[in-house]
Amino acid sequence: EAGVAQSPRYKIIEKRQSVAFWCNPISGHATLYWYQQILGQGPKLLIQFQNNGVVDDSQLPKDRFSAERLKGVDSTLKIQPAKLEDSAVYLCASKENQGAVGNTIYFGEGSWLTVV
Amino acid sequence: GEDVEQSLFLSVREGDSSVINCTYTDSSSTYLYWYKQEPGAGLQLLTYIFSNMDMKQDQRLTVLLNKKDKHLSLRIADTQTGDSAIYFCAERNSGYSTLTFGKGTMLLVSP
């Protein structure tokens, strides 16, 4: 079974530029998450989707971050304009919601962003 | 609010047992998880425990849960150098089923 796919793996941009990250969850997984992991810290939730609807975006800095999951499958996370403190790994994760294994959240390998 | 605390660093010798501890605050947590993160990689799910259990064993891994004290531990038997990584404890919030992570414990296994 293919895992959660993310791209690009690495991105370096200058502050005030924009960047977009793409995520393809595990097939059939209805719930999709974006987490931000700053170096030396644990991941923090940015946004949670259930199919194509937003369940929780309370921690998303909406003045510069946006995310969408238009068809309930792939998702994109955009940062515009980027700040130095946005340097982090952006992790996408998905969950099935069905049966016993529906409680397991699977993570992609992350998109590493450096803002200079 | 939810908060998850872990010790930051643990060093053991190959072949010894490792015990990584975690405390959490949300008494309504339904599931508690342990994830492993190797350098440059994403999070790999190691194991999880339902909140009505007090122990779960999976090969070299043993998870102990003390719900009264909100304390979770991960024991790795016969620790190998390949176990060197950062281990994250996470609690699943009962509402939106999101995860709240600790800051991670770096496990260093020396030969």
mmCIF file with all atom_site columns, C-alpha atoms in Angstrom:
data_model
loop_
_atom_site.group_PDB
_atom_site.id
_atom_site.type_symbol
_atom_site.label_atom_id
_atom_site.label_alt_id
_atom_site.label_comp_id
_atom_site.label_asym_id
_atom_site.label_entity_id
_atom_site.label_seq_id
_atom_site.pdbx_PDB_ins_code
_atom_site.Cartn_x
_atom_site.Cartn_y
_atom_site.Cartn_z
_atom_site.occupancy
_atom_site.B_iso_or_equiv
_atom_site.pdbx_formal_charge
_atom_site.auth_seq_id
_atom_site.auth_comp_id
_atom_site.auth_asym_id
_atom_site.auth_atom_id
_atom_site.pdbx_PDB_model_num
ATOM 1   C CA . GLU A 1 1   ? 0.000   0.000  0.000  1.00 0.00 ? 1   GLU A CA 1
ATOM 2   C CA . ALA A 1 2   ? 1.412   3.401  -0.947 1.00 0.00 ? 2   ALA A CA 1
ATOM 3   C CA . GLY A 1 3   ? 1.982   5.820  1.905  1.00 0.00 ? 3   GLY A CA 1
ATOM 4   C CA . VAL A 1 4   ? 1.261   9.517  2.205  1.00 0.00 ? 4   VAL A CA 1
ATOM 5   C CA . ALA A 1 5   ? 3.070   11.319 -0.606 1.00 0.00 ? 5   ALA A CA 1
ATOM 6   C CA . GLN A 1 6   ? 4.383   14.858 -0.279 1.00 0.00 ? 6   GLN A CA 1
ATOM 7   C CA . SER A 1 7   ? 6.232   17.232 -2.576 1.00 0.00 ? 7   SER A CA 1
ATOM 8   C CA . PRO A 1 8   ? 8.521   19.003 -2.821 1.00 0.00 ? 8   PRO A CA 1
ATOM 9   C CA . ARG A 1 9   ? 10.753  17.352 -0.220 1.00 0.00 ? 9   ARG A CA 1
ATOM 10  C CA . TYR A 1 10  ? 12.964  20.409 0.156  1.00 0.00 ? 10  TYR A CA 1
ATOM 11  C CA . LYS A 1 11  ? 12.443  24.088 -0.594 1.00 0.00 ? 11  LYS A CA 1
ATOM 12  C CA . ILE A 1 12  ? 14.548  27.172 0.090  1.00 0.00 ? 12  ILE A CA 1
ATOM 13  C CA . ILE A 1 13  ? 12.918  30.560 -0.460 1.00 0.00 ? 13  ILE A CA 1
ATOM 14  C CA . GLU A 1 14  ? 13.562  34.150 0.512  1.00 0.00 ? 14  GLU A CA 1
ATOM 15  C CA . LYS A 1 15  ? 11.343  35.877 3.040  1.00 0.00 ? 15  LYS A CA 1
ATOM 16  C CA . ARG A 1 16  ? 8.261   37.470 1.556  1.00 0.00 ? 16  ARG A CA 1
ATOM 17  C CA . GLN A 1 17  ? 8.184   34.908 -1.265 1.00 0.00 ? 17  GLN A CA 1
ATOM 18  C CA . SER A 1 18  ? 5.439   32.309 -1.564 1.00 0.00 ? 18  SER A CA 1
ATOM 19  C CA . VAL A 1 19  ? 5.573   28.526 -1.494 1.00 0.00 ? 19  VAL A CA 1
ATOM 20  C CA . ALA A 1 20  ? 3.111   25.686 -1.967 1.00 0.00 ? 20  ALA A CA 1
ATOM 21  C CA . PHE A 1 21  ? 3.252   22.118 -0.723 1.00 0.00 ? 21  PHE A CA 1
ATOM 22  C CA . TRP A 1 22  ? 1.267   19.219 -2.105 1.00 0.00 ? 22  TRP A CA 1
ATOM 23  C CA . CYS A 1 23  ? -0.002  16.105 -0.356 1.00 0.00 ? 23  CYS A CA 1
ATOM 24  C CA . ASN A 1 24  ? -1.609  12.926 -1.648 1.00 0.00 ? 24  ASN A CA 1
ATOM 25  C CA . PRO A 1 25  ? -3.028  10.873 1.241  1.00 0.00 ? 25  PRO A CA 1
ATOM 26  C CA . ILE A 1 26  ? -3.360  7.119  1.401  1.00 0.00 ? 26  ILE A CA 1
ATOM 27  C CA . SER A 1 27  ? -6.123  5.992  -0.934 1.00 0.00 ? 27  SER A CA 1
ATOM 28  C CA . GLY A 1 28  ? -9.506  5.969  0.762  1.00 0.00 ? 28  GLY A CA 1
ATOM 29  C CA . HIS A 1 29  ? -8.455  8.054  3.746  1.00 0.00 ? 29  HIS A CA 1
ATOM 30  C CA . ALA A 1 30  ? -11.128 10.627 4.446  1.00 0.00 ? 30  ALA A CA 1
ATOM 31  C CA . THR A 1 31  ? -9.260  12.674 7.038  1.00 0.00 ? 31  THR A CA 1
ATOM 32  C CA . LEU A 1 32  ? -6.198  14.718 6.104  1.00 0.00 ? 32  LEU A CA 1
ATOM 33  C CA . TYR A 1 33  ? -3.990  16.796 8.386  1.00 0.00 ? 33  TYR A CA 1
ATOM 34  C CA . TRP A 1 34  ? -1.228  19.346 7.928  1.00 0.00 ? 34  TRP A CA 1
ATOM 35  C CA . TYR A 1 35  ? 1.247   19.665 10.790 1.00 0.00 ? 35  TYR A CA 1
ATOM 36  C CA . GLN A 1 36  ? 4.152   22.076 11.236 1.00 0.00 ? 36  GLN A CA 1
ATOM 37  C CA . GLN A 1 37  ? 7.296   20.783 12.951 1.00 0.00 ? 37  GLN A CA 1
ATOM 38  C CA . ILE A 1 38  ? 9.862   23.394 13.939 1.00 0.00 ? 38  ILE A CA 1
ATOM 39  C CA . LEU A 1 39  ? 13.353  22.074 14.634 1.00 0.00 ? 39  LEU A CA 1
ATOM 40  C CA . GLY A 1 40  ? 13.594  20.644 18.140 1.00 0.00 ? 40  GLY A CA 1
ATOM 41  C CA . GLN A 1 41  ? 9.854   20.559 18.702 1.00 0.00 ? 41  GLN A CA 1
ATOM 42  C CA . GLY A 1 42  ? 7.004   18.163 18.215 1.00 0.00 ? 42  GLY A CA 1
ATOM 43  C CA . PRO A 1 43  ? 4.578   18.579 15.315 1.00 0.00 ? 43  PRO A CA 1
ATOM 44  C CA . LYS A 1 44  ? 1.768   21.092 15.769 1.00 0.00 ? 44  LYS A CA 1
ATOM 45  C CA . LEU A 1 45  ? -1.542  20.833 13.951 1.00 0.00 ? 45  LEU A CA 1
ATOM 46  C CA . LEU A 1 46  ? -2.238  23.515 11.355 1.00 0.00 ? 46  LEU A CA 1
ATOM 47  C CA . ILE A 1 47  ? -5.425  22.206 9.766  1.00 0.00 ? 47  ILE A CA 1
ATOM 48  C CA . GLN A 1 48  ? -7.618  19.114 9.604  1.00 0.00 ? 48  GLN A CA 1
ATOM 49  C CA . PHE A 1 49  ? -9.894  18.180 6.676  1.00 0.00 ? 49  PHE A CA 1
ATOM 50  C CA . GLN A 1 50  ? -12.699 15.641 6.643  1.00 0.00 ? 50  GLN A CA 1
ATOM 51  C CA . ASN A 1 51  ? -13.205 14.854 2.945  1.00 0.00 ? 51  ASN A CA 1
ATOM 52  C CA . ASN A 1 52  ? -13.186 18.360 1.409  1.00 0.00 ? 52  ASN A CA 1
ATOM 53  C CA . GLY A 1 53  ? -14.421 20.209 4.487  1.00 0.00 ? 53  GLY A CA 1
ATOM 54  C CA . VAL A 1 54  ? -12.344 21.922 7.164  1.00 0.00 ? 54  VAL A CA 1
ATOM 55  C CA . VAL A 1 55  ? -12.807 20.407 10.625 1.00 0.00 ? 55  VAL A CA 1
ATOM 56  C CA . ASP A 1 56  ? -10.239 22.420 12.582 1.00 0.00 ? 56  ASP A CA 1
ATOM 57  C CA . ASP A 1 57  ? -8.100  25.325 11.393 1.00 0.00 ? 57  ASP A CA 1
ATOM 58  C CA . SER A 1 58  ? -7.865  27.163 14.692 1.00 0.00 ? 58  SER A CA 1
ATOM 59  C CA . GLN A 1 59  ? -4.040  27.009 14.714 1.00 0.00 ? 59  GLN A CA 1
ATOM 60  C CA . LEU A 1 60  ? -3.572  28.078 11.089 1.00 0.00 ? 60  LEU A CA 1
ATOM 61  C CA . PRO A 1 61  ? -2.103  31.611 10.730 1.00 0.00 ? 61  PRO A CA 1
ATOM 62  C CA . LYS A 1 62  ? -4.722  32.671 8.230  1.00 0.00 ? 62  LYS A CA 1
ATOM 63  C CA . ASP A 1 63  ? -3.063  35.958 7.354  1.00 0.00 ? 63  ASP A CA 1
ATOM 64  C CA . ARG A 1 64  ? -0.364  34.054 5.472  1.00 0.00 ? 64  ARG A CA 1
ATOM 65  C CA . PHE A 1 65  ? -1.266  30.358 5.388  1.00 0.00 ? 65  PHE A CA 1
ATOM 66  C CA . SER A 1 66  ? -4.010  28.762 3.341  1.00 0.00 ? 66  SER A CA 1
ATOM 67  C CA . ALA A 1 67  ? -4.927  25.174 2.568  1.00 0.00 ? 67  ALA A CA 1
ATOM 68  C CA . GLU A 1 68  ? -7.440  23.449 0.395  1.00 0.00 ? 68  GLU A CA 1
ATOM 69  C CA . ARG A 1 69  ? -8.652  19.982 -0.430 1.00 0.00 ? 69  ARG A CA 1
ATOM 70  C CA . LEU A 1 70  ? -11.074 20.720 -3.235 1.00 0.00 ? 70  LEU A CA 1
ATOM 71  C CA . LYS A 1 71  ? -11.981 17.195 -4.370 1.00 0.00 ? 71  LYS A CA 1
ATOM 72  C CA . GLY A 1 72  ? -11.529 15.505 -1.026 1.00 0.00 ? 72  GLY A CA 1
ATOM 73  C CA . VAL A 1 73  ? -8.323  13.744 -2.037 1.00 0.00 ? 73  VAL A CA 1
ATOM 74  C CA . ASP A 1 74  ? -5.131  15.779 -2.657 1.00 0.00 ? 74  ASP A CA 1
ATOM 75  C CA . SER A 1 75  ? -4.400  18.878 -0.620 1.00 0.00 ? 75  SER A CA 1
ATOM 76  C CA . THR A 1 76  ? -2.180  21.918 -1.000 1.00 0.00 ? 76  THR A CA 1
ATOM 77  C CA . LEU A 1 77  ? -0.780  24.145 1.723  1.00 0.00 ? 77  LEU A CA 1
ATOM 78  C CA . LYS A 1 78  ? 0.353   27.622 0.715  1.00 0.00 ? 78  LYS A CA 1
ATOM 79  C CA . ILE A 1 79  ? 2.383   30.222 2.564  1.00 0.00 ? 79  ILE A CA 1
ATOM 80  C CA . GLN A 1 80  ? 2.340   33.788 1.275  1.00 0.00 ? 80  GLN A CA 1
ATOM 81  C CA . PRO A 1 81  ? 4.324   35.801 2.189  1.00 0.00 ? 81  PRO A CA 1
ATOM 82  C CA . ALA A 1 82  ? 6.803   33.585 4.029  1.00 0.00 ? 82  ALA A CA 1
ATOM 83  C CA . LYS A 1 83  ? 8.579   34.724 7.184  1.00 0.00 ? 83  LYS A CA 1
ATOM 84  C CA . LEU A 1 84  ? 11.836  33.457 8.663  1.00 0.00 ? 84  LEU A CA 1
ATOM 85  C CA . GLU A 1 85  ? 9.931   31.736 11.464 1.00 0.00 ? 85  GLU A CA 1
ATOM 86  C CA . ASP A 1 86  ? 8.067   29.594 8.927  1.00 0.00 ? 86  ASP A CA 1
ATOM 87  C CA . SER A 1 87  ? 11.225  27.514 8.468  1.00 0.00 ? 87  SER A CA 1
ATOM 88  C CA . ALA A 1 88  ? 10.043  24.057 9.477  1.00 0.00 ? 88  ALA A CA 1
ATOM 89  C CA . VAL A 1 89  ? 9.031   20.654 8.229  1.00 0.00 ? 89  VAL A CA 1
ATOM 90  C CA . TYR A 1 90  ? 5.459   20.532 6.970  1.00 0.00 ? 90  TYR A CA 1
ATOM 91  C CA . LEU A 1 91  ? 4.007   17.102 7.566  1.00 0.00 ? 91  LEU A CA 1
ATOM 92  C CA . CYS A 1 92  ? 0.912   15.771 5.890  1.00 0.00 ? 92  CYS A CA 1
ATOM 93  C CA . ALA A 1 93  ? -0.965  12.898 7.509  1.00 0.00 ? 93  ALA A CA 1
ATOM 94  C CA . SER A 1 94  ? -4.113  10.915 6.810  1.00 0.00 ? 94  SER A CA 1
ATOM 95  C CA . LYS A 1 95  ? -6.551  8.627  8.595  1.00 0.00 ? 95  LYS A CA 1
ATOM 96  C CA . GLU A 1 96  ? -9.076  6.128  7.313  1.00 0.00 ? 96  GLU A CA 1
ATOM 97  C CA . ASN A 1 97  ? -11.903 6.566  9.854  1.00 0.00 ? 97  ASN A CA 1
ATOM 98  C CA . GLN A 1 98  ? -13.192 3.037  9.336  1.00 0.00 ? 98  GLN A CA 1
ATOM 99  C CA . GLY A 1 99  ? -12.797 -0.018 11.551 1.00 0.00 ? 99  GLY A CA 1
ATOM 100 C CA . ALA A 1 100 ? -10.103 -0.702 14.092 1.00 0.00 ? 100 ALA A CA 1
ATOM 101 C CA . VAL A 1 101 ? -7.300  0.608  11.921 1.00 0.00 ? 101 VAL A CA 1
ATOM 102 C CA . GLY A 1 102 ? -9.251  3.802  11.373 1.00 0.00 ? 102 GLY A CA 1
ATOM 103 C CA . ASN A 1 103 ? -7.671  5.179  14.491 1.00 0.00 ? 103 ASN A CA 1
ATOM 104 C CA . THR A 1 104 ? -4.186  5.178  13.032 1.00 0.00 ? 104 THR A CA 1
ATOM 105 C CA . ILE A 1 105 ? -2.800  8.414  11.625 1.00 0.00 ? 105 ILE A CA 1
ATOM 106 C CA . TYR A 1 106 ? -0.107  7.914  8.981  1.00 0.00 ? 106 TYR A CA 1
ATOM 107 C CA . PHE A 1 107 ? 2.451   10.599 8.180  1.00 0.00 ? 107 PHE A CA 1
ATOM 108 C CA . GLY A 1 108 ? 4.316   11.477 5.018  1.00 0.00 ? 108 GLY A CA 1
ATOM 109 C CA . GLU A 1 109 ? 8.037   12.186 4.999  1.00 0.00 ? 109 GLU A CA 1
ATOM 110 C CA . GLY A 1 110 ? 7.488   15.914 5.138  1.00 0.00 ? 110 GLY A CA 1
ATOM 111 C CA . SER A 1 111 ? 8.367   18.973 3.116  1.00 0.00 ? 111 SER A CA 1
ATOM 112 C CA . TRP A 1 112 ? 11.389  20.799 4.523  1.00 0.00 ? 112 TRP A CA 1
ATOM 113 C CA . LEU A 1 113 ? 11.145  24.565 4.181  1.00 0.00 ? 113 LEU A CA 1
ATOM 114 C CA . THR A 1 114 ? 13.998  26.994 4.793  1.00 0.00 ? 114 THR A CA 1
ATOM 115 C CA . VAL A 1 115 ? 13.212  30.706 4.619  1.00 0.00 ? 115 VAL A CA 1
ATOM 116 C CA . VAL A 1 116 ? 16.279  32.926 4.260  1.00 0.00 ? 116 VAL A CA 1
ATOM 117 C CA . GLY B 2 1   ? -5.713  22.689 27.336 1.00 0.00 ? 1   GLY B CA 1
ATOM 118 C CA . GLU B 2 2   ? -3.684  19.748 26.210 1.00 0.00 ? 2   GLU B CA 1
ATOM 119 C CA . ASP B 2 3   ? -0.014  19.423 27.024 1.00 0.00 ? 3   ASP B CA 1
ATOM 120 C CA . VAL B 2 4   ? 2.371   16.518 26.557 1.00 0.00 ? 4   VAL B CA 1
ATOM 121 C CA . GLU B 2 5   ? 5.730   16.425 28.313 1.00 0.00 ? 5   GLU B CA 1
ATOM 122 C CA . GLN B 2 6   ? 8.719   14.193 27.651 1.00 0.00 ? 6   GLN B CA 1
ATOM 123 C CA . SER B 2 7   ? 12.304  14.072 28.821 1.00 0.00 ? 7   SER B CA 1
ATOM 124 C CA . LEU B 2 8   ? 14.542  15.368 26.052 1.00 0.00 ? 8   LEU B CA 1
ATOM 125 C CA . PHE B 2 9   ? 17.367  12.872 25.935 1.00 0.00 ? 9   PHE B CA 1
ATOM 126 C CA . LEU B 2 10  ? 18.194  9.257  26.802 1.00 0.00 ? 10  LEU B CA 1
ATOM 127 C CA . SER B 2 11  ? 21.449  7.411  26.247 1.00 0.00 ? 11  SER B CA 1
ATOM 128 C CA . VAL B 2 12  ? 21.763  3.624  26.571 1.00 0.00 ? 12  VAL B CA 1
ATOM 129 C CA . ARG B 2 13  ? 24.149  0.891  25.547 1.00 0.00 ? 13  ARG B CA 1
ATOM 130 C CA . GLU B 2 14  ? 23.304  -1.646 22.889 1.00 0.00 ? 14  GLU B CA 1
ATOM 131 C CA . GLY B 2 15  ? 21.504  -4.636 24.401 1.00 0.00 ? 15  GLY B CA 1
ATOM 132 C CA . ASP B 2 16  ? 20.138  -2.706 27.371 1.00 0.00 ? 16  ASP B CA 1
ATOM 133 C CA . SER B 2 17  ? 16.466  -1.796 27.804 1.00 0.00 ? 17  SER B CA 1
ATOM 134 C CA . SER B 2 18  ? 15.340  1.764  27.141 1.00 0.00 ? 18  SER B CA 1
ATOM 135 C CA . VAL B 2 19  ? 12.427  3.400  28.907 1.00 0.00 ? 19  VAL B CA 1
ATOM 136 C CA . ILE B 2 20  ? 11.008  6.638  27.533 1.00 0.00 ? 20  ILE B CA 1
ATOM 137 C CA . ASN B 2 21  ? 8.477   8.453  29.692 1.00 0.00 ? 21  ASN B CA 1
ATOM 138 C CA . CYS B 2 22  ? 5.670   10.831 28.860 1.00 0.00 ? 22  CYS B CA 1
ATOM 139 C CA . THR B 2 23  ? 3.020   12.709 30.810 1.00 0.00 ? 23  THR B CA 1
ATOM 140 C CA . TYR B 2 24  ? -0.139  14.215 29.395 1.00 0.00 ? 24  TYR B CA 1
ATOM 141 C CA . THR B 2 25  ? -2.897  16.424 30.733 1.00 0.00 ? 25  THR B CA 1
ATOM 142 C CA . ASP B 2 26  ? -6.042  15.687 28.749 1.00 0.00 ? 26  ASP B CA 1
ATOM 143 C CA . SER B 2 27  ? -7.994  13.159 30.803 1.00 0.00 ? 27  SER B CA 1
ATOM 144 C CA . SER B 2 28  ? -10.406 12.624 27.912 1.00 0.00 ? 28  SER B CA 1
ATOM 145 C CA . SER B 2 29  ? -7.688  11.285 25.602 1.00 0.00 ? 29  SER B CA 1
ATOM 146 C CA . THR B 2 30  ? -8.926  8.149  23.888 1.00 0.00 ? 30  THR B CA 1
ATOM 147 C CA . TYR B 2 31  ? -5.706  6.863  22.349 1.00 0.00 ? 31  TYR B CA 1
ATOM 148 C CA . LEU B 2 32  ? -2.046  7.465  23.117 1.00 0.00 ? 32  LEU B CA 1
ATOM 149 C CA . TYR B 2 33  ? 0.638   6.927  20.514 1.00 0.00 ? 33  TYR B CA 1
ATOM 150 C CA . TRP B 2 34  ? 4.354   6.485  20.151 1.00 0.00 ? 34  TRP B CA 1
ATOM 151 C CA . TYR B 2 35  ? 5.995   7.660  16.928 1.00 0.00 ? 35  TYR B CA 1
ATOM 152 C CA . LYS B 2 36  ? 9.629   7.315  15.846 1.00 0.00 ? 36  LYS B CA 1
ATOM 153 C CA . GLN B 2 37  ? 11.431  9.883  13.717 1.00 0.00 ? 37  GLN B CA 1
ATOM 154 C CA . GLU B 2 38  ? 14.803  9.168  12.178 1.00 0.00 ? 38  GLU B CA 1
ATOM 155 C CA . PRO B 2 39  ? 16.968  12.025 10.831 1.00 0.00 ? 39  PRO B CA 1
ATOM 156 C CA . GLY B 2 40  ? 15.475  13.562 7.703  1.00 0.00 ? 40  GLY B CA 1
ATOM 157 C CA . ALA B 2 41  ? 12.455  11.284 7.786  1.00 0.00 ? 41  ALA B CA 1
ATOM 158 C CA . GLY B 2 42  ? 8.791   11.587 8.639  1.00 0.00 ? 42  GLY B CA 1
ATOM 159 C CA . LEU B 2 43  ? 7.009   10.080 11.614 1.00 0.00 ? 43  LEU B CA 1
ATOM 160 C CA . GLN B 2 44  ? 6.708   6.315  11.798 1.00 0.00 ? 44  GLN B CA 1
ATOM 161 C CA . LEU B 2 45  ? 3.940   4.924  13.987 1.00 0.00 ? 45  LEU B CA 1
ATOM 162 C CA . LEU B 2 46  ? 5.415   2.437  16.454 1.00 0.00 ? 46  LEU B CA 1
ATOM 163 C CA . THR B 2 47  ? 2.435   1.525  18.576 1.00 0.00 ? 47  THR B CA 1
ATOM 164 C CA . TYR B 2 48  ? -0.638  2.907  20.261 1.00 0.00 ? 48  TYR B CA 1
ATOM 165 C CA . ILE B 2 49  ? -2.720  2.069  23.303 1.00 0.00 ? 49  ILE B CA 1
ATOM 166 C CA . PHE B 2 50  ? -6.384  2.600  23.988 1.00 0.00 ? 50  PHE B CA 1
ATOM 167 C CA . SER B 2 51  ? -7.069  4.542  27.151 1.00 0.00 ? 51  SER B CA 1
ATOM 168 C CA . ASN B 2 52  ? -8.935  1.677  28.832 1.00 0.00 ? 52  ASN B CA 1
ATOM 169 C CA . MET B 2 53  ? -5.842  -0.538 28.672 1.00 0.00 ? 53  MET B CA 1
ATOM 170 C CA . ASP B 2 54  ? -2.885  -0.409 31.027 1.00 0.00 ? 54  ASP B CA 1
ATOM 171 C CA . MET B 2 55  ? -0.363  -2.402 29.021 1.00 0.00 ? 55  MET B CA 1
ATOM 172 C CA . LYS B 2 56  ? 0.322   -3.399 25.445 1.00 0.00 ? 56  LYS B CA 1
ATOM 173 C CA . GLN B 2 57  ? 3.188   -5.517 24.187 1.00 0.00 ? 57  GLN B CA 1
ATOM 174 C CA . ASP B 2 58  ? 4.381   -5.696 20.600 1.00 0.00 ? 58  ASP B CA 1
ATOM 175 C CA . GLN B 2 59  ? 7.601   -7.661 20.045 1.00 0.00 ? 59  GLN B CA 1
ATOM 176 C CA . ARG B 2 60  ? 10.387  -5.591 21.677 1.00 0.00 ? 60  ARG B CA 1
ATOM 177 C CA . LEU B 2 61  ? 8.039   -2.772 22.600 1.00 0.00 ? 61  LEU B CA 1
ATOM 178 C CA . THR B 2 62  ? 6.013   -2.550 25.806 1.00 0.00 ? 62  THR B CA 1
ATOM 179 C CA . VAL B 2 63  ? 3.694   0.353  26.481 1.00 0.00 ? 63  VAL B CA 1
ATOM 180 C CA . LEU B 2 64  ? 2.510   1.039  30.009 1.00 0.00 ? 64  LEU B CA 1
ATOM 181 C CA . LEU B 2 65  ? -0.313  3.455  30.745 1.00 0.00 ? 65  LEU B CA 1
ATOM 182 C CA . ASN B 2 66  ? -1.150  4.835  34.187 1.00 0.00 ? 66  ASN B CA 1
ATOM 183 C CA . LYS B 2 67  ? -4.348  6.709  33.513 1.00 0.00 ? 67  LYS B CA 1
ATOM 184 C CA . LYS B 2 68  ? -4.692  7.948  37.082 1.00 0.00 ? 68  LYS B CA 1
ATOM 185 C CA . ASP B 2 69  ? -1.309  9.699  36.905 1.00 0.00 ? 69  ASP B CA 1
ATOM 186 C CA . LYS B 2 70  ? -1.629  10.428 33.148 1.00 0.00 ? 70  LYS B CA 1
ATOM 187 C CA . HIS B 2 71  ? 1.725   8.744  32.613 1.00 0.00 ? 71  HIS B CA 1
ATOM 188 C CA . LEU B 2 72  ? 2.748   6.760  29.555 1.00 0.00 ? 72  LEU B CA 1
ATOM 189 C CA . SER B 2 73  ? 5.977   4.873  29.002 1.00 0.00 ? 73  SER B CA 1
ATOM 190 C CA . LEU B 2 74  ? 7.611   3.029  26.133 1.00 0.00 ? 74  LEU B CA 1
ATOM 191 C CA . ARG B 2 75  ? 10.054  0.261  26.927 1.00 0.00 ? 75  ARG B CA 1
ATOM 192 C CA . ILE B 2 76  ? 12.325  -1.036 24.186 1.00 0.00 ? 76  ILE B CA 1
ATOM 193 C CA . ALA B 2 77  ? 13.920  -4.365 25.050 1.00 0.00 ? 77  ALA B CA 1
ATOM 194 C CA . ASP B 2 78  ? 17.364  -5.297 23.705 1.00 0.00 ? 78  ASP B CA 1
ATOM 195 C CA . THR B 2 79  ? 17.923  -1.819 22.277 1.00 0.00 ? 79  THR B CA 1
ATOM 196 C CA . GLN B 2 80  ? 19.866  -1.741 19.015 1.00 0.00 ? 80  GLN B CA 1
ATOM 197 C CA . THR B 2 81  ? 21.864  1.039  17.362 1.00 0.00 ? 81  THR B CA 1
ATOM 198 C CA . GLY B 2 82  ? 19.116  1.201  14.728 1.00 0.00 ? 82  GLY B CA 1
ATOM 199 C CA . ASP B 2 83  ? 16.735  2.315  17.459 1.00 0.00 ? 83  ASP B CA 1
ATOM 200 C CA . SER B 2 84  ? 18.598  5.621  17.737 1.00 0.00 ? 84  SER B CA 1
ATOM 201 C CA . ALA B 2 85  ? 16.020  8.261  16.802 1.00 0.00 ? 85  ALA B CA 1
ATOM 202 C CA . ILE B 2 86  ? 13.624  10.793 18.294 1.00 0.00 ? 86  ILE B CA 1
ATOM 203 C CA . TYR B 2 87  ? 10.555  9.267  19.922 1.00 0.00 ? 87  TYR B CA 1
ATOM 204 C CA . PHE B 2 88  ? 7.364   11.264 20.175 1.00 0.00 ? 88  PHE B CA 1
ATOM 205 C CA . CYS B 2 89  ? 4.513   10.643 22.535 1.00 0.00 ? 89  CYS B CA 1
ATOM 206 C CA . ALA B 2 90  ? 1.131   11.891 21.308 1.00 0.00 ? 90  ALA B CA 1
ATOM 207 C CA . GLU B 2 91  ? -2.369  11.975 22.678 1.00 0.00 ? 91  GLU B CA 1
ATOM 208 C CA . ARG B 2 92  ? -5.468  11.846 20.545 1.00 0.00 ? 92  ARG B CA 1
ATOM 209 C CA . ASN B 2 93  ? -7.999  14.498 21.417 1.00 0.00 ? 93  ASN B CA 1
ATOM 210 C CA . SER B 2 94  ? -11.464 13.111 21.938 1.00 0.00 ? 94  SER B CA 1
ATOM 211 C CA . GLY B 2 95  ? -13.128 15.903 19.990 1.00 0.00 ? 95  GLY B CA 1
ATOM 212 C CA . TYR B 2 96  ? -11.618 16.329 16.556 1.00 0.00 ? 96  TYR B CA 1
ATOM 213 C CA . SER B 2 97  ? -9.371  13.258 16.653 1.00 0.00 ? 97  SER B CA 1
ATOM 214 C CA . THR B 2 98  ? -6.235  15.321 16.184 1.00 0.00 ? 98  THR B CA 1
ATOM 215 C CA . LEU B 2 99  ? -2.929  14.506 17.841 1.00 0.00 ? 99  LEU B CA 1
ATOM 216 C CA . THR B 2 100 ? -1.040  16.627 20.365 1.00 0.00 ? 100 THR B CA 1
ATOM 217 C CA . PHE B 2 101 ? 2.643   15.783 20.438 1.00 0.00 ? 101 PHE B CA 1
ATOM 218 C CA . GLY B 2 102 ? 5.372   16.118 23.014 1.00 0.00 ? 102 GLY B CA 1
ATOM 219 C CA . LYS B 2 103 ? 8.696   17.682 22.051 1.00 0.00 ? 103 LYS B CA 1
ATOM 220 C CA . GLY B 2 104 ? 10.286  14.296 21.562 1.00 0.00 ? 104 GLY B CA 1
ATOM 221 C CA . THR B 2 105 ? 12.936  12.246 23.350 1.00 0.00 ? 105 THR B CA 1
ATOM 222 C CA . MET B 2 106 ? 16.206  11.712 21.535 1.00 0.00 ? 106 MET B CA 1
ATOM 223 C CA . LEU B 2 107 ? 17.398  8.147  22.115 1.00 0.00 ? 107 LEU B CA 1
ATOM 224 C CA . LEU B 2 108 ? 21.076  7.512  21.514 1.00 0.00 ? 108 LEU B CA 1
ATOM 225 C CA . VAL B 2 109 ? 22.220  3.895  21.496 1.00 0.00 ? 109 VAL B CA 1
ATOM 226 C CA . SER B 2 110 ? 25.946  3.329  21.743 1.00 0.00 ? 110 SER B CA 1
ATOM 227 C CA . PRO B 2 111 ? 27.699  0.076  20.759 1.00 0.00 ? 111 PRO B CA 1
#
